Short mmCIF file of C-alpha atoms in Angstrom, two decimals:
data_model
loop_
_atom_site.label_atom_id
_atom_site.label_comp_id
_atom_site.label_asym_id
_atom_site.label_seq_id
_atom_site.Cartn_x
_atom_site.Cartn_y
_atom_site.Cartn_z
CA MET G 1 -206.49 6.90 9.98
CA SER G 2 -205.13 8.91 7.09
CA ALA G 3 -201.40 8.94 6.47
CA HIS G 4 -201.83 12.58 5.39
CA PRO G 5 -204.15 14.12 8.00
CA SER G 6 -205.67 17.53 7.65
CA PRO G 7 -204.48 20.33 9.96
CA ILE G 8 -207.70 20.04 11.94
CA ALA G 9 -207.19 16.31 12.47
CA SER G 10 -203.61 16.93 13.48
CA MET G 11 -204.68 19.49 16.07
CA SER G 12 -207.41 17.32 17.55
CA ARG G 13 -205.52 14.06 17.81
CA ALA G 14 -203.86 13.37 21.15
CA ARG G 15 -200.10 13.13 21.19
CA MET G 16 -198.75 9.66 20.54
CA PRO G 17 -198.00 7.86 23.84
CA ARG G 18 -194.38 7.72 24.93
CA ALA G 19 -194.60 3.92 25.11
CA THR G 20 -195.31 3.87 21.36
CA TRP G 21 -192.30 6.11 20.68
CA ARG G 22 -190.18 3.75 22.77
CA LEU G 23 -191.54 0.78 20.80
CA LEU G 24 -190.62 2.38 17.46
CA ALA G 25 -187.14 3.26 18.71
CA SER G 26 -186.62 -0.27 20.03
CA LEU G 27 -187.81 -1.98 16.84
CA TYR G 28 -185.71 0.24 14.57
CA SER G 29 -182.65 -0.56 16.70
CA THR G 30 -183.04 -4.29 17.23
CA GLN G 31 -183.85 -5.06 13.57
CA PHE G 32 -180.19 -4.48 12.71
CA LEU G 33 -178.43 -6.12 15.66
CA GLY G 34 -178.04 -9.62 14.25
CA LEU G 35 -177.51 -8.55 10.64
CA MET G 36 -174.75 -6.07 11.49
CA PHE G 37 -173.09 -8.64 13.73
CA PHE G 38 -172.88 -11.01 10.76
CA ILE G 39 -171.83 -8.44 8.17
CA VAL G 40 -169.31 -6.54 10.31
CA ALA G 41 -168.14 -8.58 13.29
CA MET G 42 -168.37 -12.06 11.78
CA VAL G 43 -166.34 -10.94 8.76
CA ALA G 44 -163.49 -9.87 11.02
CA ILE G 45 -163.77 -13.03 13.14
CA LEU G 46 -163.69 -15.34 10.11
CA ARG G 47 -160.83 -13.47 8.49
CA GLU G 48 -158.84 -13.73 11.71
CA ARG G 49 -159.44 -17.50 11.67
CA GLY G 50 -158.16 -17.82 8.13
CA ALA G 51 -161.33 -17.67 6.03
CA GLY G 52 -160.81 -16.83 2.35
CA LEU G 53 -162.15 -13.80 0.52
CA ASP G 54 -164.71 -16.02 -1.24
CA VAL G 55 -166.29 -16.74 2.14
CA ILE G 56 -166.18 -13.05 3.07
CA SER G 57 -167.88 -12.08 -0.19
CA MET G 58 -170.73 -14.50 0.58
CA ILE G 59 -171.37 -12.72 3.86
CA TYR G 60 -171.45 -9.32 2.18
CA MET G 61 -174.11 -10.68 -0.19
CA LEU G 62 -176.48 -10.77 2.79
CA GLY G 63 -176.81 -7.03 2.40
CA MET G 64 -178.46 -7.53 -1.01
CA ILE G 65 -181.54 -9.04 0.63
CA TRP G 66 -182.74 -5.70 2.00
CA PRO G 67 -183.06 -3.88 -1.36
CA LEU G 68 -184.97 -6.90 -2.70
CA LYS G 69 -187.62 -6.72 0.03
CA ILE G 70 -189.91 -4.74 -2.27
CA LEU G 71 -190.72 -8.11 -3.90
CA TRP G 72 -192.74 -9.21 -0.86
CA ALA G 73 -193.69 -5.85 0.67
CA PRO G 74 -197.23 -5.99 -0.85
CA LEU G 75 -197.82 -9.26 1.01
CA VAL G 76 -197.22 -7.45 4.31
CA ASP G 77 -199.73 -4.74 3.35
CA ARG G 78 -202.28 -7.28 2.09
CA PHE G 79 -202.36 -10.03 4.72
CA SER G 80 -203.08 -9.84 8.45
CA PHE G 81 -203.44 -12.46 11.17
CA GLY G 82 -206.67 -12.35 13.11
CA ARG G 83 -206.95 -9.88 15.97
CA ALA G 84 -203.23 -9.59 16.64
CA GLY G 85 -203.08 -6.33 14.67
CA HIS G 86 -202.15 -5.92 11.02
CA TYR G 87 -198.50 -4.86 11.32
CA ARG G 88 -198.12 -5.97 14.94
CA ALA G 89 -198.64 -9.61 13.94
CA TRP G 90 -195.91 -9.39 11.30
CA LEU G 91 -193.62 -7.70 13.80
CA LEU G 92 -194.19 -10.35 16.46
CA LEU G 93 -193.52 -13.14 13.97
CA THR G 94 -190.33 -11.66 12.52
CA GLN G 95 -188.94 -10.32 15.80
CA ALA G 96 -189.39 -13.65 17.58
CA GLY G 97 -187.89 -15.39 14.55
CA MET G 98 -184.75 -13.27 14.78
CA VAL G 99 -184.39 -14.14 18.47
CA ALA G 100 -184.66 -17.85 17.68
CA ALA G 101 -182.18 -17.60 14.80
CA LEU G 102 -179.59 -15.82 16.95
CA VAL G 103 -179.93 -18.42 19.69
CA ALA G 104 -179.53 -21.20 17.12
CA VAL G 105 -176.45 -19.59 15.53
CA GLY G 106 -174.68 -19.60 18.88
CA GLY G 107 -174.83 -23.39 18.99
CA TYR G 108 -172.49 -23.80 16.02
CA ASP G 109 -168.81 -23.13 15.40
CA VAL G 110 -168.32 -20.11 13.18
CA ARG G 111 -165.56 -21.76 11.11
CA ASP G 112 -166.36 -25.49 11.14
CA ASP G 113 -170.14 -25.11 10.72
CA PHE G 114 -170.12 -22.18 8.31
CA SER G 115 -172.71 -23.64 5.91
CA VAL G 116 -175.28 -24.02 8.69
CA ILE G 117 -174.47 -20.61 10.14
CA TYR G 118 -174.72 -18.99 6.71
CA ALA G 119 -178.18 -20.50 6.19
CA LEU G 120 -179.26 -19.02 9.53
CA CYS G 121 -177.73 -15.71 8.50
CA VAL G 122 -179.90 -15.71 5.37
CA VAL G 123 -182.96 -16.47 7.52
CA THR G 124 -182.05 -13.60 9.84
CA ALA G 125 -181.62 -11.20 6.92
CA LEU G 126 -185.02 -12.19 5.47
CA LEU G 127 -186.71 -11.77 8.85
CA SER G 128 -184.99 -8.44 9.43
CA ALA G 129 -186.04 -7.13 6.02
CA THR G 130 -189.65 -8.25 6.53
CA GLN G 131 -189.69 -6.72 10.00
CA ASP G 132 -188.59 -3.42 8.45
CA ILE G 133 -191.41 -3.55 5.88
CA ALA G 134 -194.01 -4.02 8.63
CA LEU G 135 -192.38 -1.41 10.87
CA ASP G 136 -192.32 1.20 8.11
CA GLY G 137 -195.96 0.45 7.36
CA LEU G 138 -196.87 0.91 11.02
CA ALA G 139 -194.86 4.13 11.29
CA CYS G 140 -196.38 5.59 8.12
CA SER G 141 -199.85 4.88 9.50
CA LEU G 142 -199.20 6.06 13.05
CA LEU G 143 -197.21 9.25 12.57
CA GLU G 144 -198.79 12.60 11.83
CA THR G 145 -196.98 14.86 9.36
CA SER G 146 -195.45 16.91 12.18
CA GLU G 147 -194.18 13.74 13.91
CA ARG G 148 -192.46 12.15 10.93
CA GLY G 149 -189.23 14.08 11.33
CA LEU G 150 -188.69 12.62 14.79
CA GLY G 151 -189.97 9.22 13.66
CA ASN G 152 -187.44 9.02 10.85
CA GLY G 153 -184.74 10.39 13.11
CA LEU G 154 -185.42 7.37 15.31
CA GLN G 155 -185.28 5.14 12.24
CA ILE G 156 -181.85 6.36 11.11
CA ALA G 157 -180.59 6.39 14.70
CA GLY G 158 -181.85 2.84 15.19
CA GLY G 159 -179.82 1.63 12.24
CA LEU G 160 -176.75 3.28 13.73
CA VAL G 161 -177.41 1.62 17.10
CA GLY G 162 -177.52 -1.74 15.34
CA ASN G 163 -174.25 -0.94 13.61
CA MET G 164 -172.66 0.31 16.82
CA VAL G 165 -173.75 -2.59 19.05
CA GLY G 166 -173.98 -5.47 16.60
CA GLY G 167 -170.91 -4.52 14.59
CA GLY G 168 -168.66 -2.52 16.92
CA VAL G 169 -169.35 -3.47 20.53
CA MET G 170 -169.71 -7.20 19.82
CA LEU G 171 -166.42 -7.22 17.94
CA MET G 172 -164.76 -5.58 20.93
CA VAL G 173 -166.20 -8.00 23.52
CA TYR G 174 -165.82 -11.13 21.39
CA PRO G 175 -162.39 -12.00 22.86
CA VAL G 176 -163.98 -11.98 26.33
CA ILE G 177 -167.41 -13.64 25.89
CA GLY G 178 -166.82 -15.63 22.70
CA TRP G 179 -169.10 -16.47 19.77
CA ARG G 180 -171.96 -17.98 21.78
CA GLY G 181 -171.85 -15.17 24.31
CA CYS G 182 -172.20 -12.57 21.56
CA THR G 183 -175.13 -14.29 19.88
CA LEU G 184 -176.99 -14.84 23.15
CA ALA G 185 -176.44 -11.21 24.15
CA LEU G 186 -177.85 -10.05 20.82
CA ALA G 187 -180.79 -12.45 21.14
CA ALA G 188 -181.59 -11.03 24.58
CA LEU G 189 -181.49 -7.45 23.27
CA THR G 190 -183.70 -8.38 20.30
CA ALA G 191 -186.19 -10.04 22.66
CA VAL G 192 -186.76 -6.71 24.44
CA SER G 193 -188.80 -5.57 21.46
CA VAL G 194 -190.88 -8.76 21.59
CA VAL G 195 -191.90 -7.93 25.16
CA GLN G 196 -192.85 -4.40 24.12
CA LEU G 197 -194.92 -5.73 21.21
CA LEU G 198 -196.83 -8.06 23.53
CA CYS G 199 -197.92 -5.00 25.53
CA TYR G 200 -198.87 -2.94 22.46
CA ARG G 201 -202.31 -2.71 20.87
CA GLU G 202 -202.33 -1.56 17.26
CA PRO G 203 -205.18 0.62 15.91
CA VAL G 204 -207.41 -0.79 13.19
CA TRP G 205 -206.54 0.62 9.77
CA PRO G 206 -209.49 0.92 7.32
CA GLY G 207 -209.10 0.01 3.66
CA MET G 208 -206.04 -2.23 4.07
CA ARG G 209 -207.38 -5.48 2.55
CA ARG G 210 -207.05 -4.80 -1.19
CA GLN G 211 -206.63 -7.23 -4.08
CA MET G 212 -203.12 -8.57 -4.64
CA SER G 213 -203.15 -7.26 -8.20
CA ALA G 214 -203.77 -3.76 -6.85
CA MET G 215 -201.04 -4.10 -4.25
CA TYR G 216 -198.41 -5.16 -6.79
CA GLY G 217 -199.84 -2.60 -9.19
CA ARG G 218 -198.37 0.07 -6.90
CA PHE G 219 -194.99 -0.75 -8.44
CA TRP G 220 -195.96 1.33 -11.48
CA MET G 221 -199.05 3.27 -10.32
CA PHE G 222 -196.91 5.02 -7.70
CA TRP G 223 -194.89 6.66 -10.49
CA LYS G 224 -197.96 7.99 -12.31
CA ALA G 225 -198.50 10.73 -9.72
CA PRO G 226 -197.48 14.24 -10.86
CA GLY G 227 -193.82 15.00 -10.22
CA SER G 228 -192.88 11.35 -9.65
CA ILE G 229 -190.08 11.31 -12.24
CA ARG G 230 -188.49 14.35 -10.61
CA TRP G 231 -188.90 12.66 -7.25
CA LEU G 232 -187.17 9.53 -8.59
CA VAL G 233 -184.19 11.65 -9.62
CA VAL G 234 -184.01 13.03 -6.07
CA LEU G 235 -184.30 9.54 -4.57
CA LEU G 236 -181.39 8.26 -6.62
CA LEU G 237 -178.99 11.20 -6.56
CA TYR G 238 -179.60 13.01 -3.26
CA PRO G 239 -177.94 10.41 -0.94
CA VAL G 240 -175.35 8.94 -3.31
CA ALA G 241 -172.42 11.30 -2.60
CA SER G 242 -171.90 10.16 0.99
CA ALA G 243 -172.15 6.48 0.05
CA THR G 244 -169.52 6.87 -2.67
CA ALA G 245 -167.18 8.59 -0.22
CA TYR G 246 -167.74 5.90 2.43
CA SER G 247 -166.66 3.20 -0.03
CA VAL G 248 -163.01 4.29 0.30
CA LEU G 249 -162.93 5.03 4.04
CA MET G 250 -162.18 1.47 5.20
CA PRO G 251 -159.51 0.83 2.52
CA ILE G 252 -157.82 4.12 3.43
CA LEU G 253 -157.55 3.11 7.09
CA VAL G 254 -156.45 -0.45 6.31
CA ASP G 255 -153.75 0.85 3.95
CA ALA G 256 -152.61 3.19 6.72
CA GLY G 257 -151.97 0.14 8.95
CA TRP G 258 -154.96 0.48 11.27
CA ALA G 259 -156.01 -2.70 13.12
CA LEU G 260 -159.55 -4.01 12.64
CA ASP G 261 -160.57 -3.51 16.26
CA ARG G 262 -159.35 0.08 16.11
CA ILE G 263 -161.33 0.70 12.93
CA GLY G 264 -164.39 -0.86 14.59
CA LEU G 265 -164.07 1.47 17.57
CA ILE G 266 -163.66 4.66 15.54
CA VAL G 267 -166.04 3.95 12.65
CA ASN G 268 -168.67 1.59 14.06
CA VAL G 269 -168.85 2.93 17.61
CA LEU G 270 -167.76 6.58 17.72
CA GLY G 271 -168.92 7.33 14.19
CA SER G 272 -172.28 5.67 14.73
CA ALA G 273 -172.74 7.53 18.01
CA ALA G 274 -172.14 10.84 16.23
CA GLY G 275 -174.57 9.86 13.47
CA LEU G 276 -177.17 8.84 16.04
CA PHE G 277 -177.00 12.29 17.63
CA ALA G 278 -177.25 13.98 14.21
CA ALA G 279 -180.27 11.91 13.14
CA LEU G 280 -182.21 12.57 16.36
CA ALA G 281 -181.35 16.28 16.30
CA THR G 282 -182.48 16.55 12.67
CA GLY G 283 -185.72 14.74 13.47
CA ARG G 284 -186.49 17.15 16.30
CA VAL G 285 -185.92 20.36 14.33
CA LEU G 286 -187.33 19.21 10.98
CA SER G 287 -190.94 20.11 11.67
CA ARG G 288 -189.91 23.51 13.03
CA ILE G 289 -187.79 24.64 10.08
CA GLY G 290 -189.78 22.89 7.34
CA ARG G 291 -188.97 20.17 4.82
CA GLY G 292 -187.51 22.52 2.19
CA ARG G 293 -185.03 24.32 4.43
CA ALA G 294 -184.07 21.06 6.14
CA MET G 295 -183.36 19.34 2.82
CA ALA G 296 -181.25 22.24 1.53
CA GLY G 297 -179.27 22.47 4.76
CA ALA G 298 -178.72 18.72 4.89
CA ALA G 299 -177.43 18.73 1.30
CA VAL G 300 -174.81 21.34 2.19
CA LEU G 301 -173.80 19.37 5.28
CA GLN G 302 -173.46 16.25 3.13
CA LEU G 303 -170.81 18.03 1.04
CA ALA G 304 -168.94 18.90 4.24
CA GLY G 305 -169.07 15.23 5.28
CA VAL G 306 -167.56 14.12 1.97
CA LEU G 307 -164.76 16.66 2.33
CA ALA G 308 -164.02 15.34 5.83
CA ILE G 309 -162.98 11.96 4.35
CA THR G 310 -160.27 13.74 2.36
CA VAL G 311 -158.34 14.26 5.60
CA PRO G 312 -157.18 10.63 5.95
CA ALA G 313 -157.01 10.32 2.13
CA LEU G 314 -154.36 13.06 2.14
CA GLY G 315 -152.26 11.05 4.59
CA TYR G 316 -153.35 12.57 7.89
CA THR G 317 -154.02 9.25 9.63
CA SER G 318 -153.16 10.03 13.25
CA PRO G 319 -155.80 8.84 15.75
CA VAL G 320 -156.97 12.41 16.38
CA ALA G 321 -157.21 13.32 12.69
CA VAL G 322 -159.07 10.13 11.74
CA THR G 323 -161.43 10.32 14.70
CA LEU G 324 -162.40 13.90 13.92
CA ALA G 325 -162.83 13.11 10.22
CA VAL G 326 -165.04 10.07 10.90
CA ILE G 327 -167.17 11.93 13.45
CA ALA G 328 -167.59 14.83 11.00
CA TYR G 329 -168.62 12.45 8.22
CA PHE G 330 -171.32 10.77 10.31
CA LEU G 331 -172.52 14.08 11.78
CA PHE G 332 -172.90 15.66 8.35
CA TYR G 333 -174.28 12.67 6.41
CA ASN G 334 -177.14 11.52 8.63
CA PRO G 335 -179.25 14.71 8.43
CA ALA G 336 -179.66 14.04 4.69
CA ALA G 337 -180.67 10.44 5.36
CA THR G 338 -183.25 11.55 7.94
CA VAL G 339 -184.81 14.21 5.71
CA LEU G 340 -185.01 11.88 2.71
CA ALA G 341 -186.66 9.14 4.80
CA THR G 342 -189.24 11.66 6.04
CA LEU G 343 -190.12 12.75 2.51
CA MET G 344 -190.44 9.10 1.45
CA MET G 345 -192.92 8.58 4.26
CA ASP G 346 -194.86 11.67 3.17
CA ARG G 347 -195.40 10.11 -0.26
CA ALA G 348 -196.68 6.76 1.05
CA SER G 349 -200.35 6.01 0.41
CA THR G 350 -202.76 5.30 3.25
CA HIS G 351 -203.83 2.08 1.48
CA SER G 352 -200.37 0.61 0.90
CA PRO G 353 -197.91 2.44 3.18
CA ALA G 354 -195.43 -0.41 3.59
CA THR G 355 -195.32 -1.08 -0.16
CA ASP G 356 -194.93 2.59 -1.14
CA TYR G 357 -192.24 3.32 1.40
CA THR G 358 -190.33 0.13 0.60
CA LEU G 359 -190.54 0.81 -3.15
CA GLN G 360 -188.84 4.16 -2.70
CA TYR G 361 -186.32 2.83 -0.21
CA SER G 362 -185.36 -0.17 -2.35
CA LEU G 363 -184.77 1.88 -5.50
CA SER G 364 -182.68 4.40 -3.58
CA GLN G 365 -180.65 1.70 -1.79
CA CYS G 366 -179.99 -0.31 -4.96
CA PHE G 367 -178.53 2.77 -6.63
CA VAL G 368 -176.55 3.70 -3.51
CA MET G 369 -175.10 0.19 -3.20
CA GLY G 370 -174.20 0.19 -6.88
CA MET G 371 -172.37 3.50 -6.53
CA THR G 372 -170.64 2.25 -3.39
CA SER G 373 -169.32 -0.74 -5.33
CA ALA G 374 -168.39 1.53 -8.24
CA GLY G 375 -166.52 3.84 -5.89
CA ALA G 376 -164.37 1.00 -4.57
CA ALA G 377 -163.66 -0.20 -8.13
CA LEU G 378 -162.88 3.29 -9.41
CA ALA G 379 -160.35 3.79 -6.62
CA MET G 380 -158.09 1.28 -8.39
CA HIS G 381 -157.93 3.58 -11.44
CA ILE G 382 -158.32 7.15 -10.17
CA GLY G 383 -157.18 6.75 -6.55
CA TYR G 384 -158.90 7.63 -3.31
CA LEU G 385 -158.75 11.38 -3.96
CA GLY G 386 -160.27 10.83 -7.40
CA VAL G 387 -163.24 9.00 -5.88
CA LEU G 388 -163.66 11.70 -3.25
CA SER G 389 -163.58 14.39 -5.96
CA LEU G 390 -166.38 12.52 -7.73
CA SER G 391 -168.27 12.31 -4.43
CA ALA G 392 -167.89 16.05 -3.89
CA ALA G 393 -169.26 16.70 -7.38
CA LEU G 394 -172.25 14.46 -6.63
CA ALA G 395 -172.82 16.36 -3.38
CA VAL G 396 -172.87 19.66 -5.28
CA LEU G 397 -175.35 18.07 -7.72
CA ALA G 398 -177.56 17.12 -4.76
CA ILE G 399 -177.57 20.76 -3.62
CA LEU G 400 -178.58 21.90 -7.10
CA LEU G 401 -181.35 19.29 -7.24
CA VAL G 402 -182.95 20.68 -4.09
CA PHE G 403 -183.24 24.12 -5.66
CA LEU G 404 -184.03 23.08 -9.24
CA LEU G 405 -186.52 20.27 -8.60
CA ASP G 406 -187.99 21.56 -5.33
CA PRO G 407 -188.81 18.25 -3.56
CA THR G 408 -191.10 20.12 -1.14
CA ARG G 409 -193.39 21.11 -4.01
CA ILE G 410 -193.40 17.52 -5.25
CA ARG G 411 -194.54 16.43 -1.80
CA ALA G 412 -197.32 19.04 -1.81
CA VAL G 413 -198.64 17.65 -5.09
CA ALA G 414 -198.62 14.15 -3.63
CA LEU G 415 -200.58 15.27 -0.58
CA LYS G 416 -203.16 17.02 -2.74
CA ASN G 417 -203.70 13.94 -4.88
CA GLU G 418 -203.94 11.67 -1.84
CA ARG G 419 -206.76 13.73 -0.42
#
């Protein structure tokens, strides 16, 4: 099956079964449950029990594993396991591994057995990242061009569900069900996707078993396609404004005297719910309005999201003001994330979809994470409003990039060369 089907093929192919859509939605949601529990909820739990900032910083380092997953993405494209299905086998292995790791974590004390728990956290992060590689490869292969908007809407929404449940809800119920209760609940939710995978039969993809040298060669061959340098500029700069603005949101609320559980409710639960709605809505309308118009509109909305964070930065930190600002930020940021993910999928080759998509994602995320760290550091020198002014300027730059570089035309060149 071609990742870039012709219009005739698109018209003749039957619609993807609803069970497959449910599987994609489930996998994109459960991949984040354990990781967000560790990075968000466990940080608050450990800090409450007196853990030092050195311990907290170690937990945040777990997030660095995801951008590094490009290093083993070609292995996922190259190797399969018998008749279990190329990507399905990887998904079964990693999904079941996450369930086992979450069950194991619950058997230790979060403070007294931190070294063991941290090792299991690293295992969970590696499994989660590998699951995402396989899932992106499957999605790139399964989804027709007209379906990718909705598919990537589900992807962005799934990440928000993981943040909302793993980070927000678990932090709220932790006083009631405790550490083991939280980990077992997350393991049970993650296991739902395992059951769905057992009932799924993956199509056979031709031309997948290439030489390892060719698979790793995609790291530089991908950028030889016409327009790739312009596309790299878009990858790096289009999403960075919102990430830079987000870097000061938590410090603003903490400085205003907000409790951690209150921040978790507003940011991780309500904010994520708003972002989930925005991602799914963008995915549904993307194919109707076209990639170009969607990307331009999302860039403008991203600027509005950055400006929303200025509300608490200016001292308006009442519950109503903060809630509206956070909801606006998530509503206006996630359309850009959904559109960019769709365009990344459009540029993935049929022979190495997981590698190509992961290569683009990793480069974009590394730059975003670097700018997020820079935003927090810059706040010490230029203040929160200074960082938000920089973010607004970057958002304006993203708008200009859409019109000057025309990412839709870059995509058209890629499709032509693929055929």
